[in-house]
Amino acid sequence: LCRSFIDAVAEGRRELASLSDEARVGERVASEASAARAAAERSTRAAEEASARANESTELATRVAASQSELERDARERIQDIEKAVADTVDAVAEQLGGFKTTIE
């Protein structure tokens, strides 16, 4: 009777040790899962920030391209104005000199 009691107590201790080990493993798994979740959240935030920066860069590039197009258009208009002024000046000088336009040009 005593022997079976001692065996039962020993078996209980082994089961308790096994359950304790399982609990530690469970805690480790939960801790690692929590760390993985935190890492995933950081990664998601970083991706969102990178996406926002990419959007800002795209908007900036669009504004720069629009400004460049506007500057090019203004430059073309000014060149045309200068060319017209030169042509008008040549016509006026040729008229004053009595028709030597080809020589003046």
mmCIF file of C-alpha atoms in Angstrom, residues 34-94:
data_model
loop_
_atom_site.group_PDB
_atom_site.id
_atom_site.type_symbol
_atom_site.label_atom_id
_atom_site.label_comp_id
_atom_site.label_asym_id
_atom_site.label_seq_id
_atom_site.Cartn_x
_atom_site.Cartn_y
_atom_site.Cartn_z
ATOM 1 C CA SER A 34 4.147 38.678 -29.322
ATOM 2 C CA ALA A 35 7.608 39.684 -30.581
ATOM 3 C CA ALA A 36 6.673 38.560 -34.100
ATOM 4 C CA ARG A 37 3.448 40.567 -33.928
ATOM 5 C CA ALA A 38 5.375 43.668 -32.784
ATOM 6 C CA ALA A 39 7.895 43.189 -35.603
ATOM 7 C CA ALA A 40 5.058 42.847 -38.119
ATOM 8 C CA GLU A 41 3.475 46.052 -36.813
ATOM 9 C CA ARG A 42 6.819 47.889 -37.141
ATOM 10 C CA SER A 43 7.229 46.530 -40.641
ATOM 11 C CA THR A 44 3.718 47.649 -41.577
ATOM 12 C CA ARG A 45 4.368 51.159 -40.217
ATOM 13 C CA ALA A 46 7.655 51.335 -42.139
ATOM 14 C CA ALA A 47 5.913 50.245 -45.338
ATOM 15 C CA GLU A 48 3.185 52.850 -44.820
ATOM 16 C CA GLU A 49 5.798 55.558 -44.246
ATOM 17 C CA ALA A 50 7.724 54.475 -47.350
ATOM 18 C CA SER A 51 4.509 54.550 -49.371
ATOM 19 C CA ALA A 52 3.705 58.051 -48.103
ATOM 20 C CA ARG A 53 7.215 59.233 -49.038
ATOM 21 C CA ALA A 54 6.846 57.674 -52.484
ATOM 22 C CA ASN A 55 3.537 59.508 -52.945
ATOM 23 C CA GLU A 56 5.146 62.781 -51.852
ATOM 24 C CA SER A 57 8.020 62.191 -54.286
ATOM 25 C CA THR A 58 5.580 61.518 -57.111
ATOM 26 C CA GLU A 59 3.646 64.696 -56.342
ATOM 27 C CA LEU A 60 6.875 66.691 -56.227
ATOM 28 C CA ALA A 61 8.046 65.210 -59.539
ATOM 29 C CA THR A 62 4.681 66.104 -61.094
ATOM 30 C CA ARG A 63 4.947 69.704 -59.856
ATOM 31 C CA VAL A 64 8.539 69.962 -61.112
ATOM 32 C CA ALA A 65 7.518 68.625 -64.545
ATOM 33 C CA ALA A 66 4.629 71.115 -64.708
ATOM 34 C CA SER A 67 6.962 73.980 -63.757
ATOM 35 C CA GLN A 68 9.486 72.871 -66.370
ATOM 36 C CA SER A 69 6.787 72.736 -69.050
ATOM 37 C CA GLU A 70 5.595 76.205 -68.083
ATOM 38 C CA LEU A 71 9.150 77.581 -68.195
ATOM 39 C CA GLU A 72 9.739 75.984 -71.608
ATOM 40 C CA ARG A 73 6.489 77.481 -72.925
ATOM 41 C CA ASP A 74 7.440 80.918 -71.575
ATOM 42 C CA ALA A 75 10.907 80.635 -73.136
ATOM 43 C CA ARG A 76 9.408 79.689 -76.533
ATOM 44 C CA GLU A 77 7.020 82.645 -76.338
ATOM 45 C CA ARG A 78 9.868 85.031 -75.487
ATOM 46 C CA ILE A 79 12.012 83.667 -78.327
ATOM 47 C CA GLN A 80 9.099 84.147 -80.721
ATOM 48 C CA ASP A 81 8.618 87.693 -79.414
ATOM 49 C CA ILE A 82 12.337 88.428 -79.935
ATOM 50 C CA GLU A 83 12.277 86.901 -83.429
ATOM 51 C CA LYS A 84 9.226 89.006 -84.311
ATOM 52 C CA ALA A 85 10.875 92.143 -82.903
ATOM 53 C CA VAL A 86 14.022 91.443 -84.953
ATOM 54 C CA ALA A 87 11.930 90.865 -88.089
ATOM 55 C CA ASP A 88 9.953 94.069 -87.446
ATOM 56 C CA THR A 89 13.210 95.972 -86.911
ATOM 57 C CA VAL A 90 14.668 94.590 -90.152
ATOM 58 C CA ASP A 91 11.481 95.597 -92.003
ATOM 59 C CA ALA A 92 11.559 99.086 -90.493
ATOM 60 C CA VAL A 93 15.248 99.617 -91.285
ATOM 61 C CA ALA A 94 14.788 98.251 -94.816
#
